[in-house]
Amino acid sequence: MAKRKASKSAPRKKKAPASTKKEHTFWNNQQWHHWIIFLFGCLLYANTFSHDYTQDDAIVITENEYTTKGIAGIPGLLQYDTFKGFFKTEGKDKLVAGGRYRPLTPIMFALEWQLTKKASVDESGVVKKDASGETVYEGRPSFSHFMNAILYGLTGLVLYWVLLRLLPSVFPKGGTPIIALITTLIFLAHPLHTEAVANIKGRDEIVSLLGSLLAALFLLKAHASNNYKQVVYGALVFFLALLAKENTITYL
Protein backbone atom coordinates (compact mmCIF):
# COMPACT_ATOMS: atom_id res chain seq x y z
CA MET A 1 0.00 0.00 0.00
CA ALA A 2 1.17 3.49 -0.81
CA LYS A 3 2.20 5.36 2.22
CA ARG A 4 -0.15 8.09 3.06
CA LYS A 5 1.49 11.50 3.29
CA ALA A 6 1.06 13.14 6.62
CA SER A 7 -0.76 16.39 6.14
CA LYS A 8 1.01 19.31 7.64
CA SER A 9 -1.25 21.98 8.84
CA ALA A 10 -0.05 25.52 8.11
CA PRO A 11 1.15 27.33 11.23
CA ARG A 12 -1.41 29.70 12.54
CA LYS A 13 -0.49 33.32 12.71
CA LYS A 14 -0.58 34.64 16.20
CA LYS A 15 -2.87 37.56 16.64
CA ALA A 16 -1.25 40.62 18.05
CA PRO A 17 -2.60 41.44 21.49
CA ALA A 18 -5.34 44.01 21.40
CA SER A 19 -3.38 46.23 23.76
CA THR A 20 -0.41 46.33 21.34
CA LYS A 21 -2.62 47.38 18.45
CA LYS A 22 -4.28 49.95 20.60
CA GLU A 23 -0.96 51.54 21.54
CA HIS A 24 -0.22 52.28 17.89
CA THR A 25 -3.38 54.28 17.31
CA PHE A 26 -3.11 58.05 17.30
CA TRP A 27 -5.29 58.35 20.39
CA ASN A 28 -2.82 56.39 22.50
CA ASN A 29 0.49 57.06 20.74
CA GLN A 30 2.34 59.10 23.34
CA GLN A 31 5.35 59.72 21.07
CA TRP A 32 3.10 61.50 18.60
CA HIS A 33 1.52 63.41 21.47
CA HIS A 34 4.96 64.57 22.64
CA TRP A 35 5.79 66.07 19.26
CA ILE A 36 2.36 67.68 18.88
CA ILE A 37 2.52 69.32 22.31
CA PHE A 38 6.09 70.57 22.00
CA LEU A 39 5.69 71.95 18.47
CA PHE A 40 2.31 73.47 19.27
CA GLY A 41 3.71 75.27 22.32
CA CYS A 42 6.70 76.60 20.36
CA LEU A 43 4.98 77.52 17.09
CA LEU A 44 2.09 79.20 18.86
CA TYR A 45 4.50 82.01 19.78
CA ALA A 46 6.76 81.89 16.73
CA ASN A 47 5.38 85.29 15.73
CA THR A 48 7.26 86.80 18.71
CA PHE A 49 10.68 85.86 17.27
CA SER A 50 10.80 89.16 15.38
CA HIS A 51 9.65 91.26 18.35
CA ASP A 52 11.86 93.70 20.22
CA TYR A 53 12.36 94.14 23.96
CA THR A 54 9.43 95.55 25.91
CA GLN A 55 9.24 97.98 28.82
CA ASP A 56 9.55 95.36 31.57
CA ASP A 57 12.60 93.83 29.87
CA ALA A 58 14.61 96.91 30.82
CA ILE A 59 14.49 95.90 34.49
CA VAL A 60 16.14 92.51 34.01
CA ILE A 61 17.93 92.85 30.67
CA THR A 62 18.62 96.00 28.68
CA GLU A 63 19.12 98.44 31.58
CA ASN A 64 20.34 96.01 34.22
CA GLU A 65 24.03 96.63 34.87
CA TYR A 66 24.67 93.00 35.83
CA THR A 67 22.81 91.32 32.98
CA THR A 68 24.51 93.50 30.36
CA LYS A 69 27.92 92.42 31.69
CA GLY A 70 27.18 88.89 30.55
CA ILE A 71 29.00 86.16 32.46
CA ALA A 72 30.94 88.78 34.46
CA GLY A 73 27.65 90.05 35.92
CA ILE A 74 26.45 86.70 37.31
CA PRO A 75 28.04 87.17 40.79
CA GLY A 76 26.13 90.47 41.15
CA LEU A 77 22.86 88.79 40.12
CA LEU A 78 23.40 86.14 42.78
CA GLN A 79 24.42 88.63 45.46
CA TYR A 80 21.80 91.36 45.16
CA ASP A 81 18.07 91.83 44.76
CA THR A 82 16.91 91.61 41.14
CA PHE A 83 16.04 95.33 41.00
CA LYS A 84 19.49 96.40 42.25
CA GLY A 85 21.03 96.16 38.80
CA PHE A 86 18.29 98.34 37.34
CA PHE A 87 18.09 101.14 39.93
CA LYS A 88 21.90 101.09 40.47
CA THR A 89 21.39 102.97 43.75
CA GLU A 90 21.52 101.42 47.21
CA GLY A 91 18.07 101.28 48.81
CA LYS A 92 15.96 101.88 45.70
CA ASP A 93 15.67 98.15 45.11
CA LYS A 94 13.55 98.08 48.31
CA LEU A 95 10.79 100.19 46.74
CA VAL A 96 8.77 97.03 46.18
CA ALA A 97 7.61 95.46 49.45
CA GLY A 98 9.46 92.27 50.30
CA GLY A 99 12.11 92.70 47.62
CA ARG A 100 12.54 90.57 44.51
CA TYR A 101 15.31 87.97 44.69
CA ARG A 102 14.91 86.09 41.38
CA PRO A 103 18.41 85.37 40.09
CA LEU A 104 17.74 82.33 37.90
CA THR A 105 16.16 83.94 34.84
CA PRO A 106 18.44 87.04 34.91
CA ILE A 107 21.39 84.62 34.85
CA MET A 108 19.85 83.03 31.76
CA PHE A 109 19.47 86.49 30.20
CA ALA A 110 23.11 87.32 31.06
CA LEU A 111 24.29 84.16 29.29
CA GLU A 112 22.14 84.96 26.25
CA TRP A 113 23.51 88.51 26.21
CA GLN A 114 27.06 87.12 26.34
CA LEU A 115 26.41 84.74 23.46
CA THR A 116 24.42 87.01 21.14
CA LYS A 117 25.41 90.62 21.92
CA LYS A 118 26.39 92.91 19.07
CA ALA A 119 27.98 96.35 18.91
CA SER A 120 25.42 99.14 18.88
CA VAL A 121 25.70 101.58 15.96
CA ASP A 122 24.15 104.98 15.33
CA GLU A 123 22.20 106.06 12.25
CA SER A 124 25.41 106.63 10.27
CA GLY A 125 26.74 103.18 11.10
CA VAL A 126 29.36 104.33 13.60
CA VAL A 127 29.88 102.09 16.63
CA LYS A 128 28.62 103.78 19.80
CA LYS A 129 30.96 104.40 22.73
CA ASP A 130 30.15 105.15 26.35
CA ALA A 131 31.69 107.93 28.49
CA SER A 132 34.77 105.81 29.22
CA GLY A 133 35.31 105.00 25.54
CA GLU A 134 34.09 101.40 25.78
CA THR A 135 31.96 99.91 23.01
CA VAL A 136 28.23 99.93 23.73
CA TYR A 137 26.58 96.57 23.06
CA GLU A 138 22.97 95.55 22.54
CA GLY A 139 21.29 92.19 22.84
CA ARG A 140 19.36 90.14 20.33
CA PRO A 141 15.77 89.86 21.57
CA SER A 142 14.90 87.34 18.85
CA PHE A 143 17.03 84.67 20.56
CA SER A 144 15.45 85.32 23.96
CA HIS A 145 11.95 85.18 22.46
CA PHE A 146 12.94 81.86 20.84
CA MET A 147 14.10 80.51 24.21
CA ASN A 148 10.80 81.53 25.83
CA ALA A 149 8.88 79.55 23.21
CA ILE A 150 11.12 76.48 23.69
CA LEU A 151 10.65 76.58 27.47
CA TYR A 152 6.90 77.00 27.02
CA GLY A 153 6.80 73.91 24.79
CA LEU A 154 8.76 71.96 27.43
CA THR A 155 6.32 73.11 30.11
CA GLY A 156 3.50 71.63 28.04
CA LEU A 157 5.36 68.33 27.82
CA VAL A 158 5.87 68.11 31.58
CA LEU A 159 2.22 68.98 32.20
CA TYR A 160 1.25 66.11 29.87
CA TRP A 161 3.49 63.67 31.78
CA VAL A 162 1.98 64.75 35.11
CA LEU A 163 -1.53 64.29 33.74
CA LEU A 164 -0.65 60.79 32.47
CA ARG A 165 0.10 59.84 36.07
CA LEU A 166 -2.90 61.55 37.64
CA LEU A 167 -5.73 60.81 35.21
CA PRO A 168 -5.91 56.98 35.46
CA SER A 169 -7.46 57.35 38.92
CA VAL A 170 -10.14 59.59 37.39
CA PHE A 171 -10.68 57.59 34.18
CA PRO A 172 -9.96 53.95 35.14
CA LYS A 173 -11.52 52.61 31.91
CA GLY A 174 -8.84 54.17 29.71
CA GLY A 175 -8.49 57.14 27.41
CA THR A 176 -5.89 58.82 29.59
CA PRO A 177 -3.39 59.76 26.78
CA ILE A 178 -5.91 61.54 24.56
CA ILE A 179 -7.55 63.31 27.51
CA ALA A 180 -4.11 64.44 28.70
CA LEU A 181 -3.28 65.64 25.17
CA ILE A 182 -6.46 67.68 24.76
CA THR A 183 -6.12 69.17 28.25
CA THR A 184 -2.51 70.19 27.62
CA LEU A 185 -3.30 71.77 24.25
CA ILE A 186 -6.13 73.81 25.79
CA PHE A 187 -3.75 74.92 28.54
CA LEU A 188 -1.07 75.97 26.03
CA ALA A 189 -3.54 77.83 23.81
CA HIS A 190 -5.13 79.77 26.66
CA PRO A 191 -4.58 83.53 26.09
CA LEU A 192 -3.92 84.04 29.81
CA HIS A 193 -0.32 82.94 29.13
CA THR A 194 0.35 85.40 26.29
CA GLU A 195 2.06 88.04 28.41
CA ALA A 196 4.32 85.51 30.15
CA VAL A 197 5.58 84.07 26.85
CA ALA A 198 5.55 87.11 24.57
CA ASN A 199 7.28 89.28 27.18
CA ILE A 200 10.88 88.07 27.66
CA LYS A 201 10.86 89.12 31.32
CA GLY A 202 7.88 86.78 31.77
CA ARG A 203 10.25 83.83 31.61
CA ASP A 204 10.29 83.80 35.41
CA GLU A 205 6.63 82.70 35.24
CA ILE A 206 7.41 79.95 32.73
CA VAL A 207 10.42 78.59 34.62
CA SER A 208 8.53 78.78 37.91
CA LEU A 209 5.72 76.60 36.57
CA LEU A 210 8.10 74.30 34.70
CA GLY A 211 10.07 73.61 37.90
CA SER A 212 6.90 73.15 39.95
CA LEU A 213 5.46 70.62 37.51
CA LEU A 214 8.78 68.75 37.32
CA ALA A 215 8.87 68.57 41.12
CA ALA A 216 5.34 67.14 41.12
CA LEU A 217 6.35 64.59 38.46
CA PHE A 218 9.38 63.42 40.47
CA LEU A 219 7.27 63.08 43.63
CA LEU A 220 4.63 61.07 41.78
CA LYS A 221 7.37 58.76 40.49
CA ALA A 222 8.76 58.42 44.01
CA HIS A 223 5.32 57.51 45.35
CA ALA A 224 4.78 54.89 42.65
CA SER A 225 8.23 53.26 42.84
CA ASN A 226 9.42 53.93 46.41
CA ASN A 227 12.56 55.36 44.83
CA TYR A 228 13.42 58.20 47.15
CA LYS A 229 16.11 59.56 44.83
CA GLN A 230 13.18 61.00 42.92
CA VAL A 231 12.28 63.03 46.03
CA VAL A 232 15.76 64.58 46.00
CA TYR A 233 15.44 65.42 42.30
CA GLY A 234 12.03 66.97 42.98
CA ALA A 235 13.42 69.09 45.81
CA LEU A 236 16.27 70.35 43.62
CA VAL A 237 14.07 71.44 40.71
CA PHE A 238 11.59 73.02 43.12
CA PHE A 239 14.42 75.02 44.65
CA LEU A 240 15.42 76.23 41.17
CA ALA A 241 11.80 77.21 40.52
CA LEU A 242 11.89 79.27 43.74
CA LEU A 243 14.97 81.08 42.39
CA ALA A 244 12.94 81.95 39.31
CA LYS A 245 10.03 83.48 41.24
CA GLU A 246 9.27 83.44 44.93
CA ASN A 247 5.55 82.77 44.58
CA THR A 248 6.48 79.23 43.53
CA ILE A 249 6.17 78.46 47.25
CA THR A 250 2.37 78.48 46.87
CA TYR A 251 2.66 75.32 44.72
CA LEU A 252 3.41 73.33 47.88
mmCIF file of C-alpha atoms in Angstrom:
data_model
loop_
_atom_site.group_PDB
_atom_site.id
_atom_site.type_symbol
_atom_site.label_atom_id
_atom_site.label_comp_id
_atom_site.label_asym_id
_atom_site.label_seq_id
_atom_site.Cartn_x
_atom_site.Cartn_y
_atom_site.Cartn_z
ATOM 1 C CA MET A 1 0.000 0.000 0.000
ATOM 2 C CA ALA A 2 1.173 3.487 -0.809
ATOM 3 C CA LYS A 3 2.204 5.358 2.217
ATOM 4 C CA ARG A 4 -0.151 8.094 3.057
ATOM 5 C CA LYS A 5 1.490 11.504 3.286
ATOM 6 C CA ALA A 6 1.065 13.140 6.620
ATOM 7 C CA SER A 7 -0.759 16.386 6.145
ATOM 8 C CA LYS A 8 1.013 19.306 7.636
ATOM 9 C CA SER A 9 -1.251 21.978 8.842
ATOM 10 C CA ALA A 10 -0.053 25.520 8.112
ATOM 11 C CA PRO A 11 1.147 27.326 11.229
ATOM 12 C CA ARG A 12 -1.414 29.705 12.538
ATOM 13 C CA LYS A 13 -0.494 33.320 12.715
ATOM 14 C CA LYS A 14 -0.581 34.639 16.199
ATOM 15 C CA LYS A 15 -2.865 37.555 16.643
ATOM 16 C CA ALA A 16 -1.254 40.621 18.053
ATOM 17 C CA PRO A 17 -2.599 41.440 21.492
ATOM 18 C CA ALA A 18 -5.338 44.014 21.403
ATOM 19 C CA SER A 19 -3.380 46.234 23.765
ATOM 20 C CA THR A 20 -0.413 46.331 21.343
ATOM 21 C CA LYS A 21 -2.621 47.378 18.449
ATOM 22 C CA LYS A 22 -4.276 49.950 20.603
ATOM 23 C CA GLU A 23 -0.959 51.538 21.537
ATOM 24 C CA HIS A 24 -0.223 52.277 17.894
ATOM 25 C CA THR A 25 -3.383 54.281 17.309
ATOM 26 C CA PHE A 26 -3.107 58.048 17.303
ATOM 27 C CA TRP A 27 -5.291 58.353 20.394
ATOM 28 C CA ASN A 28 -2.818 56.394 22.502
ATOM 29 C CA ASN A 29 0.490 57.065 20.737
ATOM 30 C CA GLN A 30 2.337 59.103 23.344
ATOM 31 C CA GLN A 31 5.347 59.719 21.072
ATOM 32 C CA TRP A 32 3.103 61.497 18.603
ATOM 33 C CA HIS A 33 1.517 63.414 21.465
ATOM 34 C CA HIS A 34 4.960 64.571 22.642
ATOM 35 C CA TRP A 35 5.788 66.074 19.263
ATOM 36 C CA ILE A 36 2.357 67.682 18.878
ATOM 37 C CA ILE A 37 2.522 69.321 22.308
ATOM 38 C CA PHE A 38 6.090 70.571 22.004
ATOM 39 C CA LEU A 39 5.686 71.952 18.468
ATOM 40 C CA PHE A 40 2.306 73.474 19.273
ATOM 41 C CA GLY A 41 3.708 75.265 22.323
ATOM 42 C CA CYS A 42 6.696 76.599 20.356
ATOM 43 C CA LEU A 43 4.985 77.516 17.091
ATOM 44 C CA LEU A 44 2.087 79.202 18.863
ATOM 45 C CA TYR A 45 4.499 82.010 19.785
ATOM 46 C CA ALA A 46 6.759 81.892 16.726
ATOM 47 C CA ASN A 47 5.378 85.291 15.732
ATOM 48 C CA THR A 48 7.260 86.804 18.705
ATOM 49 C CA PHE A 49 10.678 85.863 17.271
ATOM 50 C CA SER A 50 10.802 89.162 15.384
ATOM 51 C CA HIS A 51 9.648 91.259 18.348
ATOM 52 C CA ASP A 52 11.860 93.700 20.222
ATOM 53 C CA TYR A 53 12.363 94.137 23.958
ATOM 54 C CA THR A 54 9.428 95.554 25.908
ATOM 55 C CA GLN A 55 9.241 97.982 28.817
ATOM 56 C CA ASP A 56 9.551 95.361 31.575
ATOM 57 C CA ASP A 57 12.604 93.835 29.871
ATOM 58 C CA ALA A 58 14.613 96.912 30.816
ATOM 59 C CA ILE A 59 14.492 95.898 34.493
ATOM 60 C CA VAL A 60 16.137 92.510 34.012
ATOM 61 C CA ILE A 61 17.932 92.847 30.667
ATOM 62 C CA THR A 62 18.618 96.003 28.679
ATOM 63 C CA GLU A 63 19.119 98.442 31.579
ATOM 64 C CA ASN A 64 20.336 96.009 34.216
ATOM 65 C CA GLU A 65 24.033 96.634 34.866
ATOM 66 C CA TYR A 66 24.674 93.000 35.828
ATOM 67 C CA THR A 67 22.810 91.321 32.977
ATOM 68 C CA THR A 68 24.515 93.500 30.360
ATOM 69 C CA LYS A 69 27.920 92.419 31.687
ATOM 70 C CA GLY A 70 27.177 88.889 30.548
ATOM 71 C CA ILE A 71 29.002 86.161 32.455
ATOM 72 C CA ALA A 72 30.936 88.778 34.465
ATOM 73 C CA GLY A 73 27.652 90.054 35.921
ATOM 74 C CA ILE A 74 26.446 86.701 37.308
ATOM 75 C CA PRO A 75 28.040 87.173 40.788
ATOM 76 C CA GLY A 76 26.127 90.470 41.154
ATOM 77 C CA LEU A 77 22.859 88.791 40.116
ATOM 78 C CA LEU A 78 23.402 86.143 42.783
ATOM 79 C CA GLN A 79 24.418 88.628 45.464
ATOM 80 C CA TYR A 80 21.801 91.357 45.157
ATOM 81 C CA ASP A 81 18.074 91.835 44.760
ATOM 82 C CA THR A 82 16.908 91.608 41.138
ATOM 83 C CA PHE A 83 16.043 95.326 41.004
ATOM 84 C CA LYS A 84 19.488 96.399 42.255
ATOM 85 C CA GLY A 85 21.034 96.160 38.797
ATOM 86 C CA PHE A 86 18.285 98.342 37.341
ATOM 87 C CA PHE A 87 18.094 101.140 39.931
ATOM 88 C CA LYS A 88 21.897 101.095 40.466
ATOM 89 C CA THR A 89 21.389 102.969 43.748
ATOM 90 C CA GLU A 90 21.516 101.420 47.206
ATOM 91 C CA GLY A 91 18.075 101.279 48.807
ATOM 92 C CA LYS A 92 15.961 101.883 45.701
ATOM 93 C CA ASP A 93 15.674 98.149 45.114
ATOM 94 C CA LYS A 94 13.554 98.082 48.306
ATOM 95 C CA LEU A 95 10.795 100.194 46.740
ATOM 96 C CA VAL A 96 8.769 97.030 46.181
ATOM 97 C CA ALA A 97 7.609 95.463 49.449
ATOM 98 C CA GLY A 98 9.463 92.274 50.297
ATOM 99 C CA GLY A 99 12.108 92.700 47.620
ATOM 100 C CA ARG A 100 12.543 90.567 44.512
ATOM 101 C CA TYR A 101 15.311 87.968 44.691
ATOM 102 C CA ARG A 102 14.910 86.085 41.382
ATOM 103 C CA PRO A 103 18.409 85.368 40.089
ATOM 104 C CA LEU A 104 17.739 82.326 37.900
ATOM 105 C CA THR A 105 16.162 83.937 34.835
ATOM 106 C CA PRO A 106 18.436 87.041 34.908
ATOM 107 C CA ILE A 107 21.385 84.616 34.848
ATOM 108 C CA MET A 108 19.854 83.028 31.762
ATOM 109 C CA PHE A 109 19.471 86.492 30.201
ATOM 110 C CA ALA A 110 23.105 87.321 31.056
ATOM 111 C CA LEU A 111 24.288 84.156 29.292
ATOM 112 C CA GLU A 112 22.137 84.960 26.250
ATOM 113 C CA TRP A 113 23.506 88.506 26.213
ATOM 114 C CA GLN A 114 27.058 87.123 26.339
ATOM 115 C CA LEU A 115 26.411 84.741 23.461
ATOM 116 C CA THR A 116 24.421 87.006 21.137
ATOM 117 C CA LYS A 117 25.410 90.620 21.920
ATOM 118 C CA LYS A 118 26.390 92.914 19.069
ATOM 119 C CA ALA A 119 27.976 96.355 18.911
ATOM 120 C CA SER A 120 25.420 99.138 18.876
ATOM 121 C CA VAL A 121 25.703 101.575 15.959
ATOM 122 C CA ASP A 122 24.151 104.984 15.331
ATOM 123 C CA GLU A 123 22.196 106.055 12.246
ATOM 124 C CA SER A 124 25.412 106.633 10.273
ATOM 125 C CA GLY A 125 26.738 103.179 11.103
ATOM 126 C CA VAL A 126 29.363 104.328 13.601
ATOM 127 C CA VAL A 127 29.877 102.094 16.633
ATOM 128 C CA LYS A 128 28.619 103.779 19.796
ATOM 129 C CA LYS A 129 30.963 104.396 22.729
ATOM 130 C CA ASP A 130 30.154 105.154 26.351
ATOM 131 C CA ALA A 131 31.685 107.932 28.486
ATOM 132 C CA SER A 132 34.768 105.812 29.216
ATOM 133 C CA GLY A 133 35.313 104.999 25.540
ATOM 134 C CA GLU A 134 34.086 101.399 25.776
ATOM 135 C CA THR A 135 31.965 99.914 23.008
ATOM 136 C CA VAL A 136 28.234 99.928 23.726
ATOM 137 C CA TYR A 137 26.578 96.569 23.058
ATOM 138 C CA GLU A 138 22.971 95.555 22.544
ATOM 139 C CA GLY A 139 21.289 92.188 22.845
ATOM 140 C CA ARG A 140 19.358 90.143 20.328
ATOM 141 C CA PRO A 141 15.769 89.862 21.573
ATOM 142 C CA SER A 142 14.903 87.341 18.851
ATOM 143 C CA PHE A 143 17.031 84.674 20.556
ATOM 144 C CA SER A 144 15.453 85.325 23.960
ATOM 145 C CA HIS A 145 11.950 85.175 22.460
ATOM 146 C CA PHE A 146 12.937 81.865 20.836
ATOM 147 C CA MET A 147 14.102 80.510 24.212
ATOM 148 C CA ASN A 148 10.803 81.533 25.827
ATOM 149 C CA ALA A 149 8.885 79.555 23.209
ATOM 150 C CA ILE A 150 11.120 76.485 23.687
ATOM 151 C CA LEU A 151 10.653 76.582 27.468
ATOM 152 C CA TYR A 152 6.904 77.001 27.017
ATOM 153 C CA GLY A 153 6.800 73.912 24.795
ATOM 154 C CA LEU A 154 8.762 71.956 27.431
ATOM 155 C CA THR A 155 6.320 73.109 30.106
ATOM 156 C CA GLY A 156 3.500 71.634 28.038
ATOM 157 C CA LEU A 157 5.357 68.328 27.822
ATOM 158 C CA VAL A 158 5.874 68.113 31.579
ATOM 159 C CA LEU A 159 2.218 68.980 32.201
ATOM 160 C CA TYR A 160 1.253 66.112 29.865
ATOM 161 C CA TRP A 161 3.487 63.670 31.783
ATOM 162 C CA VAL A 162 1.981 64.752 35.106
ATOM 163 C CA LEU A 163 -1.534 64.287 33.736
ATOM 164 C CA LEU A 164 -0.652 60.791 32.469
ATOM 165 C CA ARG A 165 0.098 59.836 36.069
ATOM 166 C CA LEU A 166 -2.903 61.550 37.643
ATOM 167 C CA LEU A 167 -5.733 60.813 35.214
ATOM 168 C CA PRO A 168 -5.912 56.979 35.457
ATOM 169 C CA SER A 169 -7.458 57.346 38.915
ATOM 170 C CA VAL A 170 -10.145 59.588 37.392
ATOM 171 C CA PHE A 171 -10.682 57.592 34.178
ATOM 172 C CA PRO A 172 -9.964 53.953 35.136
ATOM 173 C CA LYS A 173 -11.522 52.615 31.910
ATOM 174 C CA GLY A 174 -8.837 54.175 29.708
ATOM 175 C CA GLY A 175 -8.490 57.140 27.411
ATOM 176 C CA THR A 176 -5.885 58.817 29.593
ATOM 177 C CA PRO A 177 -3.390 59.764 26.783
ATOM 178 C CA ILE A 178 -5.909 61.537 24.556
ATOM 179 C CA ILE A 179 -7.550 63.311 27.509
ATOM 180 C CA ALA A 180 -4.111 64.440 28.704
ATOM 181 C CA LEU A 181 -3.279 65.637 25.169
ATOM 182 C CA ILE A 182 -6.458 67.684 24.758
ATOM 183 C CA THR A 183 -6.120 69.168 28.251
ATOM 184 C CA THR A 184 -2.508 70.190 27.618
ATOM 185 C CA LEU A 185 -3.296 71.767 24.254
ATOM 186 C CA ILE A 186 -6.127 73.813 25.785
ATOM 187 C CA PHE A 187 -3.749 74.919 28.536
ATOM 188 C CA LEU A 188 -1.074 75.974 26.026
ATOM 189 C CA ALA A 189 -3.542 77.828 23.814
ATOM 190 C CA HIS A 190 -5.135 79.770 26.662
ATOM 191 C CA PRO A 191 -4.582 83.525 26.093
ATOM 192 C CA LEU A 192 -3.920 84.035 29.805
ATOM 193 C CA HIS A 193 -0.317 82.943 29.131
ATOM 194 C CA THR A 194 0.348 85.399 26.295
ATOM 195 C CA GLU A 195 2.064 88.036 28.415
ATOM 196 C CA ALA A 196 4.323 85.508 30.151
ATOM 197 C CA VAL A 197 5.580 84.067 26.851
ATOM 198 C CA ALA A 198 5.549 87.108 24.565
ATOM 199 C CA ASN A 199 7.281 89.279 27.177
ATOM 200 C CA ILE A 200 10.884 88.073 27.665
ATOM 201 C CA LYS A 201 10.859 89.117 31.316
ATOM 202 C CA GLY A 202 7.879 86.783 31.772
ATOM 203 C CA ARG A 203 10.252 83.830 31.613
ATOM 204 C CA ASP A 204 10.285 83.804 35.408
ATOM 205 C CA GLU A 205 6.634 82.698 35.243
ATOM 206 C CA ILE A 206 7.413 79.946 32.725
ATOM 207 C CA VAL A 207 10.422 78.589 34.621
ATOM 208 C CA SER A 208 8.528 78.783 37.909
ATOM 209 C CA LEU A 209 5.716 76.603 36.570
ATOM 210 C CA LEU A 210 8.104 74.297 34.705
ATOM 211 C CA GLY A 211 10.072 73.613 37.898
ATOM 212 C CA SER A 212 6.900 73.155 39.949
ATOM 213 C CA LEU A 213 5.459 70.617 37.514
ATOM 214 C CA LEU A 214 8.781 68.754 37.322
ATOM 215 C CA ALA A 215 8.868 68.574 41.123
ATOM 216 C CA ALA A 216 5.342 67.136 41.122
ATOM 217 C CA LEU A 217 6.352 64.588 38.461
ATOM 218 C CA PHE A 218 9.382 63.419 40.475
ATOM 219 C CA LEU A 219 7.274 63.078 43.628
ATOM 220 C CA LEU A 220 4.627 61.074 41.780
ATOM 221 C CA LYS A 221 7.368 58.764 40.488
ATOM 222 C CA ALA A 222 8.763 58.416 44.009
ATOM 223 C CA HIS A 223 5.321 57.514 45.346
ATOM 224 C CA ALA A 224 4.778 54.889 42.645
ATOM 225 C CA SER A 225 8.229 53.259 42.835
ATOM 226 C CA ASN A 226 9.415 53.934 46.411
ATOM 227 C CA ASN A 227 12.560 55.361 44.830
ATOM 228 C CA TYR A 228 13.418 58.203 47.148
ATOM 229 C CA LYS A 229 16.112 59.557 44.830
ATOM 230 C CA GLN A 230 13.177 61.002 42.923
ATOM 231 C CA VAL A 231 12.279 63.028 46.026
ATOM 232 C CA VAL A 232 15.758 64.578 45.995
ATOM 233 C CA TYR A 233 15.436 65.420 42.298
ATOM 234 C CA GLY A 234 12.025 66.969 42.978
ATOM 235 C CA ALA A 235 13.418 69.092 45.811
ATOM 236 C CA LEU A 236 16.266 70.349 43.617
ATOM 237 C CA VAL A 237 14.073 71.439 40.711
ATOM 238 C CA PHE A 238 11.586 73.016 43.125
ATOM 239 C CA PHE A 239 14.425 75.018 44.650
ATOM 240 C CA LEU A 240 15.421 76.227 41.169
ATOM 241 C CA ALA A 241 11.801 77.209 40.521
ATOM 242 C CA LEU A 242 11.892 79.273 43.744
ATOM 243 C CA LEU A 243 14.973 81.075 42.394
ATOM 244 C CA ALA A 244 12.940 81.953 39.309
ATOM 245 C CA LYS A 245 10.030 83.480 41.241
ATOM 246 C CA GLU A 246 9.275 83.438 44.934
ATOM 247 C CA ASN A 247 5.548 82.774 44.575
ATOM 248 C CA THR A 248 6.482 79.230 43.530
ATOM 249 C CA ILE A 249 6.166 78.465 47.246
ATOM 250 C CA THR A 250 2.366 78.476 46.866
ATOM 251 C CA TYR A 251 2.656 75.315 44.723
ATOM 252 C CA LEU A 252 3.407 73.326 47.881
#
